[in-house]
Amino acid sequence: VQDVNRQTWSTTATVLVHPSTNYVGLKAARWVVEADKPIEVETIVADIDGVRQVGVPITVKAVRLEWKKLKKVGWTEVEEDAEECKVVSAKDPVKCVFKPKQGGRYKIVARVEDKDKRPNETEISVWVPGGKQPADRDLKQEEVTLIPTKKTYEPGEVAEILVQSPFKPVTGVWLLKREGIVTTT
């Protein structure tokens, strides 16, 4: 902008826009669930200021993501085995339980609406061992993905780690090195 003296003035502003007055939160009891165990998640609803809201309908949906080859797209993840849980928010977290039919990555989405019907969603992933990976046609080095059940561990805790291997059957060697001492399993 130029003023009458032809001096140029400029400025910027940042504005935070909230899509809804309600926010929904999700927490999984475990990020890696054994194949024959249920997936348990807790959900809460809070307003923009973080105050928990009571009596808000919540729809929680769990789907298994499976790799499929589509004609014009190529390999992509598609949603399979959808399960839905409808609950109402309370002061304490509300629980939903899903029963995975087979291994793979499960996408869990919680959805709420505010009084003006504006939606808000939260999404997390939970892994169940035994899922399929798409066939890799490229000549590249394969990767093994390690997914821990927790982000951090305290001294003395036992770590559980899901090993996602691009090939099977597999035999592995665990090598742990700390302060010059090497341990193998």
XYZ file of C-alpha atoms in Angstrom:
185
model
C 0.000 0.000 0.000
C 1.264 3.502 -0.787
C 0.197 6.555 1.148
C -0.361 10.049 -0.286
C 3.409 10.778 -0.021
C 4.137 7.666 -2.113
C 5.718 5.871 0.822
C 5.192 2.114 0.692
C 3.797 0.343 3.732
C 3.415 -3.398 4.194
C 2.477 -5.796 6.934
C 1.431 -9.406 7.473
C -1.006 -11.073 9.826
C -1.564 -14.641 10.898
C -5.079 -15.801 11.669
C -5.992 -19.095 13.293
C -9.240 -20.460 11.880
C -11.008 -23.202 13.809
C -13.042 -25.524 11.557
C -15.377 -26.389 14.412
C -16.005 -25.409 18.038
C -15.543 -29.075 19.050
C -12.337 -31.083 18.775
C -12.213 -34.861 19.124
C -9.259 -36.819 20.507
C -8.303 -40.496 20.155
C -5.913 -42.642 22.153
C -5.131 -46.302 21.468
C -4.463 -48.621 24.387
C -1.689 -50.182 22.233
C -0.252 -49.200 18.832
C 0.522 -52.823 17.976
C -2.209 -55.364 18.763
C -1.835 -59.141 18.585
C -3.895 -60.786 15.830
C -6.440 -62.416 18.151
C -6.844 -59.411 20.505
C -9.316 -56.481 20.225
C -8.274 -52.928 19.329
C -9.260 -50.630 22.195
C -9.410 -46.837 21.771
C -10.546 -44.020 24.043
C -12.051 -40.768 22.804
C -12.860 -37.358 24.265
C -14.375 -34.107 22.996
C -13.087 -30.653 23.978
C -13.903 -27.114 22.884
C -11.440 -24.561 21.475
C -10.248 -23.678 25.014
C -9.648 -27.332 25.934
C -12.703 -27.695 28.190
C -14.169 -31.199 27.891
C -17.628 -31.347 26.385
C -20.329 -33.744 27.638
C -23.169 -35.170 25.543
C -21.607 -34.758 22.083
C -22.244 -37.710 19.685
C -19.002 -39.305 18.435
C -18.682 -41.707 15.513
C -15.531 -43.847 15.600
C -14.752 -45.930 12.505
C -12.022 -48.558 12.087
C -10.974 -49.856 8.655
C -8.215 -52.208 7.569
C -6.052 -50.736 4.817
C -5.227 -53.336 2.180
C -2.884 -52.916 -0.772
C -4.661 -53.472 -4.111
C -3.637 -52.844 -7.692
C -6.156 -50.584 -9.430
C -6.158 -50.275 -13.234
C -5.327 -46.596 -13.719
C -3.833 -45.826 -10.306
C -1.454 -48.705 -9.637
C -0.864 -50.004 -6.121
C -2.906 -48.129 -3.520
C -4.371 -48.743 -0.081
C -8.121 -49.352 -0.031
C -10.401 -49.559 2.997
C -11.696 -53.017 3.972
C -13.581 -54.572 6.927
C -15.145 -51.326 8.203
C -16.471 -51.311 11.782
C -18.264 -48.401 13.448
C -18.790 -47.447 17.083
C -21.191 -44.662 18.112
C -20.750 -43.183 21.585
C -21.570 -39.965 23.457
C -18.815 -37.885 25.071
C -18.488 -37.677 28.855
C -16.138 -35.975 31.337
C -13.953 -39.109 31.281
C -12.707 -40.803 28.092
C -15.236 -43.078 26.357
C -14.070 -46.493 25.078
C -14.652 -48.197 21.717
C -13.525 -51.763 20.986
C -12.925 -53.203 17.501
C -12.204 -56.826 16.567
C -9.686 -57.082 13.713
C -10.509 -59.866 11.254
C -6.936 -60.152 9.963
C -3.513 -58.526 10.081
C -2.581 -55.191 8.579
C -2.679 -51.473 9.295
C -5.953 -50.235 10.739
C -7.000 -46.608 10.321
C -9.222 -45.384 13.138
C -11.110 -42.112 12.617
C -13.214 -40.290 15.226
C -15.679 -37.661 13.968
C -17.796 -35.052 15.776
C -19.878 -32.072 14.714
C -20.540 -28.820 16.553
C -23.974 -27.234 16.973
C -23.644 -25.640 13.490
C -22.966 -29.108 11.919
C -19.290 -28.281 11.224
C -17.235 -31.516 11.384
C -13.937 -32.256 13.075
C -11.961 -35.515 12.718
C -8.958 -37.186 14.307
C -7.156 -40.178 12.804
C -4.687 -42.707 14.226
C -3.170 -45.984 12.985
C -2.908 -49.311 14.808
C -0.971 -52.307 13.450
C -1.986 -55.967 13.655
C 0.755 -58.430 12.579
C 0.125 -60.450 9.409
C -0.944 -57.893 6.795
C -0.031 -58.053 3.102
C 2.325 -55.670 1.309
C 2.153 -54.890 -2.408
C 4.584 -56.696 -4.685
C 7.617 -54.521 -5.407
C 8.570 -54.490 -9.091
C 11.518 -52.088 -8.758
C 15.100 -53.176 -8.272
C 15.821 -51.500 -4.979
C 16.909 -52.492 -1.526
C 14.035 -53.787 0.608
C 13.396 -52.290 4.051
C 12.362 -53.825 7.343
C 10.134 -51.495 9.393
C 10.279 -51.584 13.196
C 7.205 -50.301 15.075
C 7.524 -50.051 18.890
C 4.474 -50.301 21.164
C 5.551 -47.116 22.986
C 7.493 -43.982 22.025
C 9.854 -44.205 25.019
C 10.780 -46.893 27.532
C 12.027 -46.573 31.093
C 15.084 -48.566 32.287
C 14.070 -52.141 33.055
C 10.945 -52.123 30.873
C 10.506 -54.787 28.201
C 10.159 -53.347 24.704
C 7.719 -54.955 22.273
C 8.514 -54.197 18.638
C 6.521 -55.190 15.552
C 8.864 -56.189 12.715
C 7.304 -55.546 9.285
C 9.318 -57.554 6.807
C 8.822 -57.300 3.020
C 9.529 -61.019 2.662
C 8.808 -64.267 4.506
C 9.693 -66.705 5.957
C 12.436 -64.889 7.807
C 15.058 -65.517 10.460
C 16.554 -62.540 12.236
C 19.462 -61.687 14.497
C 19.020 -59.010 17.169
C 22.265 -57.177 17.953
C 22.358 -54.797 20.916
C 25.473 -52.735 21.576
C 25.867 -50.502 24.613
C 29.065 -49.176 26.177
C 31.183 -51.685 24.267
C 29.137 -54.726 25.337
C 27.488 -56.620 22.516
C 24.487 -58.912 23.033
C 22.882 -61.050 20.318
C 19.620 -62.965 20.256
